[in-house]
C-alpha cells in the first residue's frame, strides 16, 4: 500500500525535518509538504526538490481557525489521491512519531476498512458562525454581549439552515482510507459542503468528523485496546489551554519524554526541537 503523508508546516525547524526523514525511512510512504507562505526560511526545501517521494505543493497563506486550513487540506488530499495513495495521514510540521513508522503503517493496513478520526460530542458554543463567518474569520473569539448575540443567532438561524443532520467535533489530525478520501474530495465540491464549512470558524476540526458521522463511514474505536488514546492515535494535550483565548495545545519538551514514549499513541503534537531530535534518535536505533 502507498501511504500519503500530508504535512502542514508553518515554519522551518528541526521537528519538521525529523518528521520528514522518519516518514521517508519506510519505502511505502510519500510526503506531500505544504510550507506556509509566511515562512521566509525555506531553503531547506531545496534538499527535497529532487526527491521523487516528496511533493512540494504551491504555497498559500494560511490562518489558524480559518477555512484556508480546510481548503489546503482538501487540495493536498486530492493531489495525493490522484497520485495513487491508499491511506492518507494529515500531520503538522510540529509532529513527531513515537512508535516505529513501520509498526504504524502495518497496523493501519490491517484496519484499512476503517478511518482513524477522533470525534467527541459537538460543542456549538464557539465553533460555528455561519452568518458571521466572513466578518469574523481570523479574529479572536468574542466575549460578553458579542458572545451572547452570536450564540443566539447561531441557535435561531444557523442550525435551522445547516444541510447535514448530525453534528460532530473532533481533532483536525486524522488517518483515512481511500474510500473516504474519494468521498471527501467529491463532497467538498458540493454547494451544501461549501455553504456549511467555507464560511465557518474552526471548520478544520469539524468537517471531516461530520462527514464520517453523517454518511456512515466506519471509524476505528480504541475502547477495547487503548483506553488512554484517542481514535486517531495522536497525543495532543489541551489540558492547560484556555478555549476562550484560543490557546494552542501544550508543546511537549524533553522533560516530557517519559510520558510521550509511554503513550499508546503513534504521533505526538506539538513538540519542540529537542524532543523531536531525541525521538528521531530513539526510532533510528
mmCIF file of C-alpha atoms in Angstrom:
data_model
loop_
_atom_site.group_PDB
_atom_site.id
_atom_site.type_symbol
_atom_site.label_atom_id
_atom_site.label_comp_id
_atom_site.label_asym_id
_atom_site.label_seq_id
_atom_site.Cartn_x
_atom_site.Cartn_y
_atom_site.Cartn_z
ATOM 1 C CA UNK A 1 0.000 0.000 0.000
ATOM 2 C CA UNK A 2 1.029 3.576 -0.626
ATOM 3 C CA UNK A 3 0.713 5.965 2.320
ATOM 4 C CA UNK A 4 0.454 9.667 1.655
ATOM 5 C CA UNK A 5 1.579 11.973 4.469
ATOM 6 C CA UNK A 6 0.053 15.433 4.136
ATOM 7 C CA UNK A 7 2.211 17.800 6.175
ATOM 8 C CA UNK A 8 1.049 21.309 7.037
ATOM 9 C CA UNK A 9 4.168 23.201 8.142
ATOM 10 C CA UNK A 10 4.214 26.859 9.114
ATOM 11 C CA UNK A 11 7.927 27.227 9.850
ATOM 12 C CA UNK A 12 11.316 25.616 9.381
ATOM 13 C CA UNK A 13 12.735 23.804 12.396
ATOM 14 C CA UNK A 14 14.362 20.525 13.337
ATOM 15 C CA UNK A 15 10.975 18.987 14.100
ATOM 16 C CA UNK A 16 9.696 19.141 10.521
ATOM 17 C CA UNK A 17 12.968 17.727 9.144
ATOM 18 C CA UNK A 18 12.934 14.862 11.663
ATOM 19 C CA UNK A 19 9.302 14.149 10.775
ATOM 20 C CA UNK A 20 10.017 14.012 7.039
ATOM 21 C CA UNK A 21 13.085 11.819 7.493
ATOM 22 C CA UNK A 22 11.144 9.438 9.748
ATOM 23 C CA UNK A 23 8.379 9.121 7.181
ATOM 24 C CA UNK A 24 10.786 8.545 4.304
ATOM 25 C CA UNK A 25 12.533 5.765 6.218
ATOM 26 C CA UNK A 26 9.747 3.436 5.085
ATOM 27 C CA UNK A 27 9.510 2.721 1.361
ATOM 28 C CA UNK A 28 5.701 2.690 1.397
ATOM 29 C CA UNK A 29 5.410 6.408 2.094
ATOM 30 C CA UNK A 30 5.189 9.609 0.081
ATOM 31 C CA UNK A 31 5.334 13.107 1.567
ATOM 32 C CA UNK A 32 3.111 15.966 0.396
ATOM 33 C CA UNK A 33 4.536 19.081 2.010
ATOM 34 C CA UNK A 34 2.941 22.494 2.302
ATOM 35 C CA UNK A 35 5.025 25.284 3.825
ATOM 36 C CA UNK A 36 3.067 28.390 4.756
ATOM 37 C CA UNK A 37 3.891 31.338 2.516
ATOM 38 C CA UNK A 38 4.583 33.475 5.610
ATOM 39 C CA UNK A 39 7.697 31.392 6.309
ATOM 40 C CA UNK A 40 10.766 33.042 4.791
ATOM 41 C CA UNK A 41 13.264 30.399 5.946
ATOM 42 C CA UNK A 42 12.520 27.963 3.133
ATOM 43 C CA UNK A 43 15.973 26.979 1.870
ATOM 44 C CA UNK A 44 15.582 23.502 3.394
ATOM 45 C CA UNK A 45 13.010 22.768 0.660
ATOM 46 C CA UNK A 46 15.865 22.581 -1.847
ATOM 47 C CA UNK A 47 17.012 19.386 -0.171
ATOM 48 C CA UNK A 48 13.745 17.676 -1.132
ATOM 49 C CA UNK A 49 13.097 19.141 -4.586
ATOM 50 C CA UNK A 50 14.825 16.259 -6.369
ATOM 51 C CA UNK A 51 13.395 13.596 -4.059
ATOM 52 C CA UNK A 52 10.807 11.612 -6.025
ATOM 53 C CA UNK A 53 8.995 10.672 -2.826
ATOM 54 C CA UNK A 54 8.431 14.265 -1.749
ATOM 55 C CA UNK A 55 5.905 16.547 -3.431
ATOM 56 C CA UNK A 56 6.209 20.215 -2.504
ATOM 57 C CA UNK A 57 2.859 21.893 -3.041
ATOM 58 C CA UNK A 58 2.214 25.521 -4.051
ATOM 59 C CA UNK A 59 2.417 27.723 -1.003
ATOM 60 C CA UNK A 60 -0.563 29.564 0.459
ATOM 61 C CA UNK A 61 -1.100 31.969 3.329
ATOM 62 C CA UNK A 62 -2.982 30.004 5.991
ATOM 63 C CA UNK A 63 -4.537 31.298 9.215
ATOM 64 C CA UNK A 64 -5.305 29.445 12.418
ATOM 65 C CA UNK A 65 -9.013 28.601 12.676
ATOM 66 C CA UNK A 66 -9.638 29.945 9.167
ATOM 67 C CA UNK A 67 -11.249 27.944 6.363
ATOM 68 C CA UNK A 68 -7.989 28.359 4.442
ATOM 69 C CA UNK A 69 -6.712 25.445 6.561
ATOM 70 C CA UNK A 70 -9.543 23.150 5.466
ATOM 71 C CA UNK A 71 -9.220 24.215 1.841
ATOM 72 C CA UNK A 72 -5.497 23.427 1.851
ATOM 73 C CA UNK A 73 -6.141 20.032 3.435
ATOM 74 C CA UNK A 74 -8.582 19.229 0.637
ATOM 75 C CA UNK A 75 -6.118 20.337 -2.044
ATOM 76 C CA UNK A 76 -3.428 18.096 -0.558
ATOM 77 C CA UNK A 77 -5.883 15.226 -0.225
ATOM 78 C CA UNK A 78 -6.885 15.448 -3.881
ATOM 79 C CA UNK A 79 -3.251 15.645 -5.028
ATOM 80 C CA UNK A 80 -2.300 12.548 -3.053
ATOM 81 C CA UNK A 81 -5.457 10.709 -4.138
ATOM 82 C CA UNK A 82 -4.715 11.299 -7.809
ATOM 83 C CA UNK A 83 -1.160 10.153 -7.107
ATOM 84 C CA UNK A 84 -2.500 6.723 -6.159
ATOM 85 C CA UNK A 85 -2.220 6.759 -2.369
ATOM 86 C CA UNK A 86 -4.262 4.218 -0.404
ATOM 87 C CA UNK A 87 -4.031 5.705 3.103
ATOM 88 C CA UNK A 88 -3.822 9.385 3.972
ATOM 89 C CA UNK A 89 -2.194 10.834 7.092
ATOM 90 C CA UNK A 90 -2.684 14.516 7.951
ATOM 91 C CA UNK A 91 0.207 15.806 10.054
ATOM 92 C CA UNK A 92 1.531 19.078 11.373
ATOM 93 C CA UNK A 93 5.094 20.233 10.961
ATOM 94 C CA UNK A 94 5.300 20.129 14.774
ATOM 95 C CA UNK A 95 4.515 16.393 14.924
ATOM 96 C CA UNK A 96 6.872 13.573 15.806
ATOM 97 C CA UNK A 97 6.483 9.814 15.634
ATOM 98 C CA UNK A 98 6.513 7.953 18.930
ATOM 99 C CA UNK A 99 6.248 4.423 17.569
ATOM 100 C CA UNK A 100 8.307 2.950 14.702
ATOM 101 C CA UNK A 101 6.680 4.060 11.489
ATOM 102 C CA UNK A 102 6.641 0.527 10.074
ATOM 103 C CA UNK A 103 4.557 -0.583 13.054
ATOM 104 C CA UNK A 104 2.089 2.271 12.499
ATOM 105 C CA UNK A 105 1.756 1.574 8.777
ATOM 106 C CA UNK A 106 1.280 -2.145 9.370
ATOM 107 C CA UNK A 107 -1.480 -1.514 11.897
ATOM 108 C CA UNK A 108 -3.312 0.911 9.590
ATOM 109 C CA UNK A 109 -3.093 -1.582 6.717
ATOM 110 C CA UNK A 110 -4.577 -4.303 8.898
ATOM 111 C CA UNK A 111 -7.509 -1.958 9.562
ATOM 112 C CA UNK A 112 -7.734 -0.295 6.174
ATOM 113 C CA UNK A 113 -11.518 -0.661 6.131
ATOM 114 C CA UNK A 114 -11.879 1.917 8.928
ATOM 115 C CA UNK A 115 -10.753 5.500 9.462
ATOM 116 C CA UNK A 116 -8.746 6.844 12.385
ATOM 117 C CA UNK A 117 -10.604 10.015 13.363
ATOM 118 C CA UNK A 118 -11.018 11.400 16.881
ATOM 119 C CA UNK A 119 -14.592 12.533 17.491
ATOM 120 C CA UNK A 120 -16.389 13.889 20.519
ATOM 121 C CA UNK A 121 -19.777 15.484 21.276
ATOM 122 C CA UNK A 122 -20.410 18.622 19.274
ATOM 123 C CA UNK A 123 -19.979 21.877 21.195
ATOM 124 C CA UNK A 124 -21.603 24.651 19.167
ATOM 125 C CA UNK A 125 -20.990 27.479 21.650
ATOM 126 C CA UNK A 126 -17.954 28.941 19.903
ATOM 127 C CA UNK A 127 -17.088 26.752 16.927
ATOM 128 C CA UNK A 128 -19.590 27.620 14.230
ATOM 129 C CA UNK A 129 -20.587 31.033 12.940
ATOM 130 C CA UNK A 130 -22.279 30.650 9.635
ATOM 131 C CA UNK A 131 -23.916 34.049 9.200
ATOM 132 C CA UNK A 132 -20.954 35.859 10.757
ATOM 133 C CA UNK A 133 -18.179 33.720 9.344
ATOM 134 C CA UNK A 134 -16.794 36.086 6.712
ATOM 135 C CA UNK A 135 -16.686 39.021 9.080
ATOM 136 C CA UNK A 136 -15.074 37.164 11.972
ATOM 137 C CA UNK A 137 -12.560 34.906 10.268
ATOM 138 C CA UNK A 138 -9.086 35.433 11.639
ATOM 139 C CA UNK A 139 -10.284 37.342 14.700
ATOM 140 C CA UNK A 140 -10.274 36.230 18.297
ATOM 141 C CA UNK A 141 -13.323 34.725 19.917
ATOM 142 C CA UNK A 142 -15.684 37.494 21.140
ATOM 143 C CA UNK A 143 -16.725 37.878 24.773
ATOM 144 C CA UNK A 144 -19.528 39.479 26.753
ATOM 145 C CA UNK A 145 -22.535 40.781 24.869
ATOM 146 C CA UNK A 146 -20.985 39.917 21.472
ATOM 147 C CA UNK A 147 -20.669 36.281 22.525
ATOM 148 C CA UNK A 148 -24.284 36.126 23.703
ATOM 149 C CA UNK A 149 -25.505 37.714 20.470
ATOM 150 C CA UNK A 150 -23.591 35.248 18.331
ATOM 151 C CA UNK A 151 -24.832 32.246 20.269
ATOM 152 C CA UNK A 152 -28.415 33.427 19.941
ATOM 153 C CA UNK A 153 -28.041 33.956 16.199
ATOM 154 C CA UNK A 154 -26.389 30.542 15.778
ATOM 155 C CA UNK A 155 -29.217 28.803 17.611
ATOM 156 C CA UNK A 156 -32.004 30.597 15.756
ATOM 157 C CA UNK A 157 -30.599 30.813 12.251
ATOM 158 C CA UNK A 158 -27.596 28.664 11.509
ATOM 159 C CA UNK A 159 -28.762 25.317 12.890
ATOM 160 C CA UNK A 160 -32.077 25.577 11.035
ATOM 161 C CA UNK A 161 -30.270 26.009 7.725
ATOM 162 C CA UNK A 162 -27.437 23.527 8.069
ATOM 163 C CA UNK A 163 -27.849 20.847 5.362
ATOM 164 C CA UNK A 164 -26.435 17.979 7.469
ATOM 165 C CA UNK A 165 -28.389 16.166 10.173
ATOM 166 C CA UNK A 166 -25.658 15.078 12.579
ATOM 167 C CA UNK A 167 -23.005 17.187 14.243
ATOM 168 C CA UNK A 168 -19.562 16.136 15.391
ATOM 169 C CA UNK A 169 -16.406 17.754 16.685
ATOM 170 C CA UNK A 170 -13.010 16.135 16.516
ATOM 171 C CA UNK A 171 -9.311 16.527 16.027
ATOM 172 C CA UNK A 172 -8.015 18.136 12.862
ATOM 173 C CA UNK A 173 -5.399 15.372 12.523
ATOM 174 C CA UNK A 174 -6.537 12.061 11.067
ATOM 175 C CA UNK A 175 -5.674 8.936 9.075
ATOM 176 C CA UNK A 176 -8.260 7.907 6.490
ATOM 177 C CA UNK A 177 -8.630 5.317 3.741
ATOM 178 C CA UNK A 178 -9.064 5.780 0.003
ATOM 179 C CA UNK A 179 -12.836 5.255 0.007
ATOM 180 C CA UNK A 180 -13.458 8.062 2.484
ATOM 181 C CA UNK A 181 -10.871 10.281 0.792
ATOM 182 C CA UNK A 182 -12.706 9.994 -2.531
ATOM 183 C CA UNK A 183 -15.979 10.897 -0.859
ATOM 184 C CA UNK A 184 -14.456 13.952 0.859
ATOM 185 C CA UNK A 185 -12.986 15.224 -2.393
ATOM 186 C CA UNK A 186 -16.306 14.865 -4.222
ATOM 187 C CA UNK A 187 -18.465 16.179 -1.366
ATOM 188 C CA UNK A 188 -16.214 19.236 -0.872
ATOM 189 C CA UNK A 189 -17.264 20.456 -4.323
ATOM 190 C CA UNK A 190 -20.952 20.438 -3.412
ATOM 191 C CA UNK A 191 -22.874 23.573 -2.539
ATOM 192 C CA UNK A 192 -24.003 22.192 0.814
ATOM 193 C CA UNK A 193 -20.420 21.480 1.913
ATOM 194 C CA UNK A 194 -19.159 24.894 0.858
ATOM 195 C CA UNK A 195 -22.152 26.599 2.443
ATOM 196 C CA UNK A 196 -21.574 24.789 5.722
ATOM 197 C CA UNK A 197 -17.811 24.857 6.131
ATOM 198 C CA UNK A 198 -16.289 27.553 3.921
ATOM 199 C CA UNK A 199 -17.966 30.361 5.884
ATOM 200 C CA UNK A 200 -17.441 28.974 9.347
ATOM 201 C CA UNK A 201 -14.905 29.116 12.133
ATOM 202 C CA UNK A 202 -12.734 26.112 13.089
ATOM 203 C CA UNK A 203 -14.130 24.087 10.188
ATOM 204 C CA UNK A 204 -10.920 22.034 10.003
ATOM 205 C CA UNK A 205 -11.870 20.357 13.302
ATOM 206 C CA UNK A 206 -15.478 19.707 12.337
ATOM 207 C CA UNK A 207 -15.766 18.939 8.616
ATOM 208 C CA UNK A 208 -14.121 15.502 8.495
ATOM 209 C CA UNK A 209 -15.766 14.118 11.677
ATOM 210 C CA UNK A 210 -19.159 15.404 10.483
ATOM 211 C CA UNK A 211 -18.795 13.789 7.069
ATOM 212 C CA UNK A 212 -17.851 10.452 8.616
ATOM 213 C CA UNK A 213 -20.773 10.583 11.033
ATOM 214 C CA UNK A 214 -23.407 11.755 8.551
ATOM 215 C CA UNK A 215 -22.573 9.241 5.846
ATOM 216 C CA UNK A 216 -21.751 6.211 7.946
ATOM 217 C CA UNK A 217 -18.060 5.753 7.257
ATOM 218 C CA UNK A 218 -16.622 3.304 9.809
ATOM 219 C CA UNK A 219 -14.290 4.676 12.473
ATOM 220 C CA UNK A 220 -11.740 2.772 14.476
ATOM 221 C CA UNK A 221 -12.527 2.572 18.185
ATOM 222 C CA UNK A 222 -9.707 2.374 20.721
ATOM 223 C CA UNK A 223 -12.002 1.473 23.625
ATOM 224 C CA UNK A 224 -11.191 -2.204 23.519
ATOM 225 C CA UNK A 225 -7.413 -1.835 23.323
ATOM 226 C CA UNK A 226 -6.170 1.660 24.110
ATOM 227 C CA UNK A 227 -8.226 3.186 26.886
ATOM 228 C CA UNK A 228 -5.985 6.245 27.172
ATOM 229 C CA UNK A 229 -5.620 7.045 23.472
ATOM 230 C CA UNK A 230 -7.936 8.833 21.081
ATOM 231 C CA UNK A 231 -9.112 7.088 17.926
ATOM 232 C CA UNK A 232 -6.651 8.962 15.711
ATOM 233 C CA UNK A 233 -3.663 7.727 17.773
ATOM 234 C CA UNK A 234 -2.356 11.252 18.311
ATOM 235 C CA UNK A 235 -1.110 12.539 21.661
ATOM 236 C CA UNK A 236 -2.377 16.122 21.974
ATOM 237 C CA UNK A 237 -2.770 17.878 25.323
ATOM 238 C CA UNK A 238 -5.226 20.766 25.662
ATOM 239 C CA UNK A 239 -5.475 20.481 29.452
ATOM 240 C CA UNK A 240 -3.568 23.730 30.024
ATOM 241 C CA UNK A 241 -5.233 25.658 27.184
ATOM 242 C CA UNK A 242 -7.992 28.217 27.655
ATOM 243 C CA UNK A 243 -10.617 27.728 24.898
ATOM 244 C CA UNK A 244 -11.890 31.264 25.385
ATOM 245 C CA UNK A 245 -8.453 32.593 24.431
ATOM 246 C CA UNK A 246 -7.929 30.194 21.515
ATOM 247 C CA UNK A 247 -4.845 28.808 23.249
ATOM 248 C CA UNK A 248 -2.814 26.198 21.323
ATOM 249 C CA UNK A 249 -2.145 22.725 22.769
ATOM 250 C CA UNK A 250 0.755 22.011 25.072
ATOM 251 C CA UNK A 251 4.203 21.922 23.473
ATOM 252 C CA UNK A 252 5.931 18.781 24.698
ATOM 253 C CA UNK A 253 9.571 19.207 25.612
ATOM 254 C CA UNK A 254 12.426 16.940 26.568
ATOM 255 C CA UNK A 255 11.174 16.901 30.183
ATOM 256 C CA UNK A 256 8.014 15.135 28.960
ATOM 257 C CA UNK A 257 9.838 12.312 27.213
ATOM 258 C CA UNK A 258 8.754 9.609 29.668
ATOM 259 C CA UNK A 259 5.101 10.492 29.218
ATOM 260 C CA UNK A 260 5.481 10.623 25.443
ATOM 261 C CA UNK A 261 7.348 7.363 24.887
ATOM 262 C CA UNK A 262 4.958 5.500 27.204
ATOM 263 C CA UNK A 263 1.882 6.748 25.371
ATOM 264 C CA UNK A 264 -0.018 4.262 23.164
ATOM 265 C CA UNK A 265 -0.299 6.988 20.517
ATOM 266 C CA UNK A 266 1.583 6.863 17.220
ATOM 267 C CA UNK A 267 2.280 10.588 16.867
ATOM 268 C CA UNK A 268 2.734 13.423 19.361
ATOM 269 C CA UNK A 269 1.815 17.045 18.747
ATOM 270 C CA UNK A 270 3.268 19.557 19.431
ATOM 271 C CA UNK A 271 6.966 19.015 20.102
ATOM 272 C CA UNK A 272 9.950 21.310 20.443
ATOM 273 C CA UNK A 273 13.164 20.682 18.524
ATOM 274 C CA UNK A 274 14.953 18.939 21.409
ATOM 275 C CA UNK A 275 12.208 16.333 21.876
ATOM 276 C CA UNK A 276 11.805 15.837 18.116
ATOM 277 C CA UNK A 277 15.510 15.115 17.741
ATOM 278 C CA UNK A 278 15.524 12.744 20.739
ATOM 279 C CA UNK A 279 12.532 10.768 19.430
ATOM 280 C CA UNK A 280 14.123 10.624 15.985
ATOM 281 C CA UNK A 281 17.318 9.236 17.528
ATOM 282 C CA UNK A 282 15.396 6.646 19.552
ATOM 283 C CA UNK A 283 13.488 5.393 16.490
ATOM 284 C CA UNK A 284 16.673 5.092 14.448
ATOM 285 C CA UNK A 285 18.217 2.641 16.933
#
